[in-house]
CSV table of C-alpha atoms and ligand atoms in Angstrom, one decimal:
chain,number,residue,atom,x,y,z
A,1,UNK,CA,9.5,10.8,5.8
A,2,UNK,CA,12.3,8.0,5.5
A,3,UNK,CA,14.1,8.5,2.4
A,4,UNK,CA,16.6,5.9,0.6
A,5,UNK,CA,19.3,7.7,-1.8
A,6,UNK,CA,18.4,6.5,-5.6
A,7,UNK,CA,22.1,6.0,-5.4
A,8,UNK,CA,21.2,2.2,-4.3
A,9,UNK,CA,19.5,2.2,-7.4
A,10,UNK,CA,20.5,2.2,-10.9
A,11,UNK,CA,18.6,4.4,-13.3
A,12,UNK,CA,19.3,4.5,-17.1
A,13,UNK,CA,20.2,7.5,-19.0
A,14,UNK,CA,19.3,8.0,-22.5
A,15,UNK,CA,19.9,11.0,-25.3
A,16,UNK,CA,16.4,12.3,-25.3
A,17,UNK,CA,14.1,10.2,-27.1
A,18,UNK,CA,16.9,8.5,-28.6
A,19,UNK,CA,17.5,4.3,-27.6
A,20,UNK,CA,19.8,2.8,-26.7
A,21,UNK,CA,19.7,3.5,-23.4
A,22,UNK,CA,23.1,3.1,-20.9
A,23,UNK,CA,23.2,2.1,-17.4
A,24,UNK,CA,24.0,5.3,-15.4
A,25,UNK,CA,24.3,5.2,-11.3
A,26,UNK,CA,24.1,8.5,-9.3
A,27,UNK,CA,27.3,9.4,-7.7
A,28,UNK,CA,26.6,12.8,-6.2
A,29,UNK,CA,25.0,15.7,-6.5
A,30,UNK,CA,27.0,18.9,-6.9
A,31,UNK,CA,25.4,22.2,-5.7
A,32,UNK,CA,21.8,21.2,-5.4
A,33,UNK,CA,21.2,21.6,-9.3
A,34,UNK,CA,23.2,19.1,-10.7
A,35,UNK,CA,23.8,15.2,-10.3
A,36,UNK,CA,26.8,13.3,-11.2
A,37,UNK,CA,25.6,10.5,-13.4
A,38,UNK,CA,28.1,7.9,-13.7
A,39,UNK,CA,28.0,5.7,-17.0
A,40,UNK,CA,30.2,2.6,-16.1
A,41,UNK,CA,32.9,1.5,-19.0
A,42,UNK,CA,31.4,-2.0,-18.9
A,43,UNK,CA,28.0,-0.8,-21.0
A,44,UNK,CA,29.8,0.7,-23.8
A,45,UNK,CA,30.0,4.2,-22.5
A,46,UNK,CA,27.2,7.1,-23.4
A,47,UNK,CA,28.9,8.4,-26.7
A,48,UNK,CA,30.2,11.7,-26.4
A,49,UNK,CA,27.4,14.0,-25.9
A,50,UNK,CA,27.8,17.9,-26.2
A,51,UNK,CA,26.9,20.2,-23.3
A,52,UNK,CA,23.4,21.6,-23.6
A,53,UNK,CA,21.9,18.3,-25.0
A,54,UNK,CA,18.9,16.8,-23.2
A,55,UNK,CA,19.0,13.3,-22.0
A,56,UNK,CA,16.5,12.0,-20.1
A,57,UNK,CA,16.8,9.4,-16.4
A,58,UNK,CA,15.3,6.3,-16.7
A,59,UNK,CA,14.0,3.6,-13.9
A,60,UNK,CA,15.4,0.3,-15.1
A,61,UNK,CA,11.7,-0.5,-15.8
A,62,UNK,CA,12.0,2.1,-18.2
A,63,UNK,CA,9.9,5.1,-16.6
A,64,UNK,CA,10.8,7.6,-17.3
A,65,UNK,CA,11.9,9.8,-14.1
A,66,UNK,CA,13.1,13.4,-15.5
A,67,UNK,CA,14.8,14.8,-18.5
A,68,UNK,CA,18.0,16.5,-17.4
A,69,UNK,CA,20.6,19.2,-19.3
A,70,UNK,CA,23.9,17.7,-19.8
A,71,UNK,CA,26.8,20.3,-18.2
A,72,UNK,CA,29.7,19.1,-18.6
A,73,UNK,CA,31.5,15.7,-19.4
A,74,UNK,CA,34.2,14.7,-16.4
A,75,UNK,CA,36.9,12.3,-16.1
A,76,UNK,CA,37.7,12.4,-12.4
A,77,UNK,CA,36.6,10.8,-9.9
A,78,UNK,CA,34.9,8.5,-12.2
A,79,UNK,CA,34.6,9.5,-15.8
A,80,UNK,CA,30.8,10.4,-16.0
A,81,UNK,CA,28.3,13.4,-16.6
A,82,UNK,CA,27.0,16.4,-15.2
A,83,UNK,CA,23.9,16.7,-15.5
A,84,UNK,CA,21.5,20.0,-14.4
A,85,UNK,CA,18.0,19.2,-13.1
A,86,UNK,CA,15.0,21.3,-12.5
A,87,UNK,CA,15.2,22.3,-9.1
A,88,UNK,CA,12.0,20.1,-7.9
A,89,UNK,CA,13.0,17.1,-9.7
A,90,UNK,CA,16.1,17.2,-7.6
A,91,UNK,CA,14.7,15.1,-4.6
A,92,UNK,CA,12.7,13.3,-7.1
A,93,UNK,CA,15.8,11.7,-8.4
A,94,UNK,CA,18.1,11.7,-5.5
A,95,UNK,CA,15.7,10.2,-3.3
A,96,UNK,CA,12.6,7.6,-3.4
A,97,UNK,CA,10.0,8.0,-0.6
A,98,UNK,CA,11.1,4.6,1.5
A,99,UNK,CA,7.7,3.6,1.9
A,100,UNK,CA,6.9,0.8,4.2
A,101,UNK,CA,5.4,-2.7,3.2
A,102,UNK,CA,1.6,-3.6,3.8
A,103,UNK,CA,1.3,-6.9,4.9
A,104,UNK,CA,-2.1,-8.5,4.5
A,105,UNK,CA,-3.5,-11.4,7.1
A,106,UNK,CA,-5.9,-13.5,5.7
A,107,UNK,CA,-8.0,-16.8,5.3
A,108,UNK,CA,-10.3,-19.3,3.8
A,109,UNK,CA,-12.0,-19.9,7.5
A,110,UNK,CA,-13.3,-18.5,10.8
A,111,UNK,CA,-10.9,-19.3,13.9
A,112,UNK,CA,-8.1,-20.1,12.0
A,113,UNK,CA,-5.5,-17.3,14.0
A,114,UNK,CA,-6.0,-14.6,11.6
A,115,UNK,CA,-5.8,-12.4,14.5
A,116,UNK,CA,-3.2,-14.4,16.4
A,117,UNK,CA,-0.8,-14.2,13.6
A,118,UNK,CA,-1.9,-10.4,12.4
A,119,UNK,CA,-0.9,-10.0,16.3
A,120,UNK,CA,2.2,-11.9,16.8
A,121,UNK,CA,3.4,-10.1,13.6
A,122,UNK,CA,3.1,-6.7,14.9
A,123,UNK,CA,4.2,-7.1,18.0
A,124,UNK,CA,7.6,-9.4,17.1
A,125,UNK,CA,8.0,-7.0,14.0
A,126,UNK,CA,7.9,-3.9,16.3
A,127,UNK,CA,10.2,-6.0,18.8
A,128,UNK,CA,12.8,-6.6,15.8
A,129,UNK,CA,13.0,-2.6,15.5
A,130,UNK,CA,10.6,-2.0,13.2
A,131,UNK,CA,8.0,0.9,13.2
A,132,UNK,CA,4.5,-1.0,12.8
A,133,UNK,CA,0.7,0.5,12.2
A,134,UNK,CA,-1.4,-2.9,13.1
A,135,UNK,CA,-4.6,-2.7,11.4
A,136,UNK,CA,-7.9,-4.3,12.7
A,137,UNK,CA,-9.6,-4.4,8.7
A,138,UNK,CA,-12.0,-7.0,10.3
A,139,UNK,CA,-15.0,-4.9,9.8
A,140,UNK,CA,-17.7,-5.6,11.8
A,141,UNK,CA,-16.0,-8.6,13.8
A,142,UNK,CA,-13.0,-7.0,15.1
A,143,UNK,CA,-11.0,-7.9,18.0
A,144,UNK,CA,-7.2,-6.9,18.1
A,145,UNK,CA,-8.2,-4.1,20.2
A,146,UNK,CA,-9.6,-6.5,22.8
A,147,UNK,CA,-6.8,-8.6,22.8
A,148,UNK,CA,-4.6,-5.9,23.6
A,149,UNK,CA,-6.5,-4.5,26.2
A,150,UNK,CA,-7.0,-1.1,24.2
A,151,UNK,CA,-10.0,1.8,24.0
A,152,UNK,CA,-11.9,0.4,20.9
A,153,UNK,CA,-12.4,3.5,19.4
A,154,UNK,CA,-12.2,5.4,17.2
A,155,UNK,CA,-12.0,2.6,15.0
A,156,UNK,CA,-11.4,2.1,11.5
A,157,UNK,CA,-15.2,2.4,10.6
A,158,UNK,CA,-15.2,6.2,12.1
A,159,UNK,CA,-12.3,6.4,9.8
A,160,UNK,CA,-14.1,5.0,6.4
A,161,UNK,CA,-17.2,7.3,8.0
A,162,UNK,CA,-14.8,9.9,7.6
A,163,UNK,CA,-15.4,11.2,11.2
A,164,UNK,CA,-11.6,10.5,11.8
A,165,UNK,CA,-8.5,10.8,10.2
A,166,UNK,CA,-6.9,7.6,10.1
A,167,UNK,CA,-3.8,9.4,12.1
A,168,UNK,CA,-6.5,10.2,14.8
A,169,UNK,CA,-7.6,6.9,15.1
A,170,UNK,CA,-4.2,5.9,15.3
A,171,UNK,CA,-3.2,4.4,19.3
A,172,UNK,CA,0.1,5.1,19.5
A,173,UNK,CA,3.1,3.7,21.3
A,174,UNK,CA,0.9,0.6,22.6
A,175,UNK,CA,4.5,-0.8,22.9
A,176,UNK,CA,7.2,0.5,21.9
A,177,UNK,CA,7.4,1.2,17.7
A,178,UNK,CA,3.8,-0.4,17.9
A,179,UNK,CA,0.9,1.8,16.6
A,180,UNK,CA,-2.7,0.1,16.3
A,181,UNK,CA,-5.9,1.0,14.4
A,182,UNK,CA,-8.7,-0.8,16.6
A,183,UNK,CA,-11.5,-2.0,14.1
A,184,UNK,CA,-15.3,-2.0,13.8
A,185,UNK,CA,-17.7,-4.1,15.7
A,186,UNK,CA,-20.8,-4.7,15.1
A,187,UNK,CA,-22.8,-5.9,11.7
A,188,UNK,CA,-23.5,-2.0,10.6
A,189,UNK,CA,-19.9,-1.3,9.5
A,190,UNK,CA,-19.6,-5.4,8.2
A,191,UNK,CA,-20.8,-4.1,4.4
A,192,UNK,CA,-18.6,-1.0,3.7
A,193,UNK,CA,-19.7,0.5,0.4
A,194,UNK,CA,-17.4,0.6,-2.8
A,195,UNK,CA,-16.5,4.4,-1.7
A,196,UNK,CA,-15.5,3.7,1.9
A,197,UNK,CA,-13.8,0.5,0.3
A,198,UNK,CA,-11.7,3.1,-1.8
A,199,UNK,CA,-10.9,4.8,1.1
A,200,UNK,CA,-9.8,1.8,2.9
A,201,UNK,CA,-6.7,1.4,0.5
A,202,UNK,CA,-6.5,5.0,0.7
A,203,UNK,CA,-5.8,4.9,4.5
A,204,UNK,CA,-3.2,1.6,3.5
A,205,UNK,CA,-1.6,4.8,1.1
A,206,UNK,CA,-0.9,7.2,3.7
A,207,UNK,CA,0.5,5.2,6.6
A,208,UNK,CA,3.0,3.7,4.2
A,209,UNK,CA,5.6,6.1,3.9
A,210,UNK,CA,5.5,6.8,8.4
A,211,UNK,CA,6.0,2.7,9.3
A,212,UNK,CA,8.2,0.3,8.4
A,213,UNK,CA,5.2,-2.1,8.0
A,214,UNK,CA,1.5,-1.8,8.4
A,215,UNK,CA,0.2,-5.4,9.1
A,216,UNK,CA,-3.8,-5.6,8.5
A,217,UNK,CA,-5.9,-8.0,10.0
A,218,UNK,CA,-9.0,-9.0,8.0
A,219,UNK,CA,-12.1,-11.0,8.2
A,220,UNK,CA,-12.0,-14.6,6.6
A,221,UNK,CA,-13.5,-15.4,2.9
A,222,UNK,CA,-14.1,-13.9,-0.1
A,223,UNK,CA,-15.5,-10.8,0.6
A,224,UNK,CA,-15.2,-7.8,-1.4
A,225,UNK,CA,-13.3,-6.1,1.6
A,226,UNK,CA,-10.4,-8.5,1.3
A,227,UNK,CA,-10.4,-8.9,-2.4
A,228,UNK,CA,-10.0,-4.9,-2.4
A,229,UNK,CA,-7.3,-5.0,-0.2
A,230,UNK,CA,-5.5,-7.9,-2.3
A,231,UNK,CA,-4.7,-5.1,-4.7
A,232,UNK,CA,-3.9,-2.7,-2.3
A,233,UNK,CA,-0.8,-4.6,-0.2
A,234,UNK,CA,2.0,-6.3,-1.0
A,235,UNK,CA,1.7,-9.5,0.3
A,236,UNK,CA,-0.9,-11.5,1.2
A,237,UNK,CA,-0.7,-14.4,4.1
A,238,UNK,CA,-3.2,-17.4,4.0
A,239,UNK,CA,-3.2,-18.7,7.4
A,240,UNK,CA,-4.9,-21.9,7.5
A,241,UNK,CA,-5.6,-25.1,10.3
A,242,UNK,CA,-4.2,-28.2,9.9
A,243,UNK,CA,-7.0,-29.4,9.0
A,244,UNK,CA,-8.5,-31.0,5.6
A,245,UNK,CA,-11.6,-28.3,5.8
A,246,UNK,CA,-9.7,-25.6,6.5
A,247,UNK,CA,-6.9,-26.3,3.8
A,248,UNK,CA,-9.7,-27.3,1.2
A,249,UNK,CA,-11.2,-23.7,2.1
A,250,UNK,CA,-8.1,-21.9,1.5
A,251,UNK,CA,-7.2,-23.5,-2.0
A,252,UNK,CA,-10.9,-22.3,-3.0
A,253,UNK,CA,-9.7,-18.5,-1.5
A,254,UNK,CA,-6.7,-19.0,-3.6
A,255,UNK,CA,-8.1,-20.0,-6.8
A,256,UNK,CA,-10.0,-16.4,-6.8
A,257,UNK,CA,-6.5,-15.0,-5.5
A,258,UNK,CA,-5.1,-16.6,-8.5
A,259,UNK,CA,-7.8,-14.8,-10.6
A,260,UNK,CA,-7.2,-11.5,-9.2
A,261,UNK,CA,-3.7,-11.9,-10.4
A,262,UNK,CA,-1.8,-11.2,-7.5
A,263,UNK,CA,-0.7,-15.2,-6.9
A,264,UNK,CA,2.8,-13.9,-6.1
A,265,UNK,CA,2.5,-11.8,-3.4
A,266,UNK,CA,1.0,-15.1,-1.4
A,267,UNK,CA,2.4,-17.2,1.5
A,268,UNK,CA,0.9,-19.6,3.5
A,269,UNK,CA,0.8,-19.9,7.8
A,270,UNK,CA,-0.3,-23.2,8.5
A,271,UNK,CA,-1.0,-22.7,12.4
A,272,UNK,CA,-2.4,-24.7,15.3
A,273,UNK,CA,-0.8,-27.6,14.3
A,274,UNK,CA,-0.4,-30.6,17.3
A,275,UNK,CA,2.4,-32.5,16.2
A,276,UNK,CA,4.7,-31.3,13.2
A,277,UNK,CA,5.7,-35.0,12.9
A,278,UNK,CA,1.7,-36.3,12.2
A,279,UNK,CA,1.3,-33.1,9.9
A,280,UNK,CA,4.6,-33.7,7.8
A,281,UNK,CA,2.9,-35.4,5.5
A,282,UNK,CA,-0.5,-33.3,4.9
A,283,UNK,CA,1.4,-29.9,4.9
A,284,UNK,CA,3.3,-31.9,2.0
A,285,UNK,CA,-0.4,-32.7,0.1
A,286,UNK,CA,-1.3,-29.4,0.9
A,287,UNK,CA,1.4,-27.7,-0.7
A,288,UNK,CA,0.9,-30.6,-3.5
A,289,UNK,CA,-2.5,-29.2,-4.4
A,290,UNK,CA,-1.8,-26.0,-3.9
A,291,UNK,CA,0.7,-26.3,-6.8
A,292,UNK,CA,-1.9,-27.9,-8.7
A,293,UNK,CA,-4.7,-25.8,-8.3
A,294,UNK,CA,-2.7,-22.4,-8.7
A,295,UNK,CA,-0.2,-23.8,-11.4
A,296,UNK,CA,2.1,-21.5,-8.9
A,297,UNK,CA,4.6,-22.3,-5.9
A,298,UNK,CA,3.6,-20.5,-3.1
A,299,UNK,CA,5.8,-20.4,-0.1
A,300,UNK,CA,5.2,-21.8,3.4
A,301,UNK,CA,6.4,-19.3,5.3
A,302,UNK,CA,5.0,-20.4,8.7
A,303,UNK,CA,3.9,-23.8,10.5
A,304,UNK,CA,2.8,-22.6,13.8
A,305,UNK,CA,1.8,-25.2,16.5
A,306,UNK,CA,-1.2,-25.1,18.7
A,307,UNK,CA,-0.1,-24.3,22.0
A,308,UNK,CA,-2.4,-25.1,25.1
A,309,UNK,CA,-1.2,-21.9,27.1
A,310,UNK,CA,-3.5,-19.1,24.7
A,311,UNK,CA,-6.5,-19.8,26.1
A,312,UNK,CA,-5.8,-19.4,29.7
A,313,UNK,CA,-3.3,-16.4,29.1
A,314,UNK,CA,-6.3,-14.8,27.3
A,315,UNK,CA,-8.6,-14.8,30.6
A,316,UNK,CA,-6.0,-13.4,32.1
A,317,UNK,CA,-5.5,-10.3,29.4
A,318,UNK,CA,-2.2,-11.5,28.6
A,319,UNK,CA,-0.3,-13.0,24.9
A,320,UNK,CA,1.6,-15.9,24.2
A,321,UNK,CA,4.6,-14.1,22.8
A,322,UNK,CA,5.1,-11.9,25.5
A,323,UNK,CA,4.1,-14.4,28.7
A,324,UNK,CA,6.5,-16.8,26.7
A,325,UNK,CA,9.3,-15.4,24.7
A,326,UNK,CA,10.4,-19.3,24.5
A,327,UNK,CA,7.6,-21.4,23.6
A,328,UNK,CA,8.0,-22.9,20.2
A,329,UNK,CA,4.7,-21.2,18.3
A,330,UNK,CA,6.4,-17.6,19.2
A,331,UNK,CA,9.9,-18.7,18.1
A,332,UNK,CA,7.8,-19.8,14.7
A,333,UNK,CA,5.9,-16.9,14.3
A,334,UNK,CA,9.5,-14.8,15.3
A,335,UNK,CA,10.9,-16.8,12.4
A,336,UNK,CA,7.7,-16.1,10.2
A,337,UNK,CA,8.5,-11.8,11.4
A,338,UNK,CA,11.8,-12.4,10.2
A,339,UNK,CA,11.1,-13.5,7.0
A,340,UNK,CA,8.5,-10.8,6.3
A,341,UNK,CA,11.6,-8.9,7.2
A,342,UNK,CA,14.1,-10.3,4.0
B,401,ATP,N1,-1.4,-21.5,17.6
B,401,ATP,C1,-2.5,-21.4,18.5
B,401,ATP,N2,-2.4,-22.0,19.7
B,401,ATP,C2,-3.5,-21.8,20.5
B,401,ATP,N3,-4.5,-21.1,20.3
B,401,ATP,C3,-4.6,-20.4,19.2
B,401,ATP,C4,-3.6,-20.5,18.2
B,401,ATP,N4,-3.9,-19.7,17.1
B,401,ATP,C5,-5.1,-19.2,17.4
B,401,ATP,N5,-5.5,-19.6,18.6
B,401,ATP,C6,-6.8,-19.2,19.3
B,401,ATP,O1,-7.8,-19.6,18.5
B,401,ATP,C7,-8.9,-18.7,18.6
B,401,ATP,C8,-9.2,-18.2,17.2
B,401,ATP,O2,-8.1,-17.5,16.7
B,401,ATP,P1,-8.2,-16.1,16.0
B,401,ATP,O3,-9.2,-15.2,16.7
B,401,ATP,O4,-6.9,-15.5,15.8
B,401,ATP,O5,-8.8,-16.6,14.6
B,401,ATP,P2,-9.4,-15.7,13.4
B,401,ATP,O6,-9.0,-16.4,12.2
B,401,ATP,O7,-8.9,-14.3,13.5
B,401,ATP,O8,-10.9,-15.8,13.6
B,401,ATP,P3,-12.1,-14.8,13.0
B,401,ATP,O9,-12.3,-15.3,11.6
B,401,ATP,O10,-13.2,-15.0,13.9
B,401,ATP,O11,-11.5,-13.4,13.0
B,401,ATP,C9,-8.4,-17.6,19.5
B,401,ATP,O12,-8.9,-17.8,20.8
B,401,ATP,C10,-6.9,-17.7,19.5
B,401,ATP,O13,-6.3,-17.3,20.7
B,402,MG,MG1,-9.9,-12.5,13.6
């Protein structure tokens, strides 16, 4: 599991149960049990605390991580604290489980490149070096395992069934730092109950921490599959044509996004647009009503054109981004990669 030193972090130290607290950043730790904690001049400086007196670690968002023994008060390198932990707690502290980003596809209509962009994600995310677990959460309509040419199961429904483990089910290596979940077809698995719903986000959970991103593809609407997974992710992209039924669609999917709460983990993908000149002008409406509806600003992160070449490529088993590195809707949805990236 990919771990990220807490020293990137600051934490906050406190005299137990005592406020104020004082920034503190962890500068080493000395001989497994105990942690340097440096209190920088600038914040007034913990007052002088005794050895043997209990302070506790704080997240700056004030949770409370461990309480800790102060040792012994130091001047060099860096005036600061020793402080003895709890042997467990030490990783706790040191280190936070770098878990990796879900990334939700979504949309107010049928055909609007869910897949496509779920797709072009994984694959230019995995090219930029990333480790990706692409998720076909389409249930009962999926297709990302067609598109790619791969087995379709086990799928995510076996998984849900619980005749899989969601590792199991796992293709790996479909291209290098590319793992895929293929999903369900067919209407039996297209209402999953609330338990198998539960263990959706569950499966979300556990291939965190082992990818760098795991991009899920879901079916379009309203459903109580996607509104689950809402809660479950950490961003949320509404792909939508550039067209006014399919924008007018996804400003009603975002008014209930809105409701759930979640508004700013959203972006918008405007795709299969003709001409970026004619759509200048409705993207700008678009994002007009958008404001107005949601009371929110939610960022365009991707205008992706319609590109004639899909269709044909498809017959012959093959994908836009990787037939043509070069044409302009994979250098947009490189872009789009990229900023799911920052
Ligand atoms: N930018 C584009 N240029 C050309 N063809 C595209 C583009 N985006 C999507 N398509 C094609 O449009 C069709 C529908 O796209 P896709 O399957 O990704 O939509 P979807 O939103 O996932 O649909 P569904 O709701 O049925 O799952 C596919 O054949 C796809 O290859
Ligand atoms: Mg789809």
């Amino acid at each position: 599991m990919p771990y990220e030193p807490l020293s990137n972090m600051q934490v906050r130290m406190r005299i137990k149960d005592r406020d104020p607290a004082f920034t503190a950043c962890p500068v080493t730790a000395g001989g497994g049990r105990s942690l340097l904690v440096q209190v920088p001049r600038g914040d007034g400086g913990l007052p002088w605390v005794p050895p043997g007196t209990e302070v506790e670690l704080l997240r700056k968002d004030g949770l409370r991580l461990v309480t800790a023994t102060v040792r012994a008060r130091t001047l060099r390198p860096v005036p600061s604290f020793a402080v003895e932990l709890a042997e467990p707690l030490i990783q706790d502290v040191l280190y936070t489980p770098k878990e990796g980003r879900a990334i939700l596809v979504t949309g107010g209509k049928g055909g609007s490149g869910k897949t496509f962009v779920s797709l072009g994600l994984g694959l230019l995310l995995a090219q930029q070096g990333a480790r990706v677990a692409l998720v076909d959460a389409d249930l009962g309509t999926a297709d990302i395992a067609v598109n790619l040419g791969l087995p379709r199961e086990p799928h995510l429904g076996h998984v849900l069934d619980r005749k899989v483990s969601s590792e199991a089910a796992l293709q790996q290596a479909v291209r290098p730092n590319l793992a895929v979940l293929p999903g369900a077809m067919g209407a039996k698995w297209g209402d999953p109950s609330v338990w198998k719903l539960g263990h959706l986000l569950t499966v979300v959970q556990e291939l965190r921490p082992a990818y760098d991103f795991v991009v899920l593809d879901s079916r379009a609407g309203v459903g109580q599959d996607v509104t689950a997974l809402w809660q479950g992710v950490d961003r949320v992209l509404f792909v939508t044509i550039d067209e006014p039924a399919s924008m007018a669609d996804t400003l009603s999917l975002l008014q209930a996004f809105g409701e759930s709460g979640r508004l700013r983990s959203g972006a918008l993908v405007v795709n299969r647009v003709h001409s970026y000149r004619d759509a200048s002008d409705r993207l700008l409406g678009f994002a007009r009503s958008v404001r107005e509806e949601t009371g929110k600003e939610i960022p365009l992160w991707g205008v992706l054109q319609e590109d004639p070449r899909v269709h044909a490529l498809a017959a012959e088993g093959k994908l836009l981004i990787e037939a043509y590195p070069l044409a302009p809707t994979t250098v947009a949805l490189r872009q789009l990669a990229a900023r799911v990236q920052a």
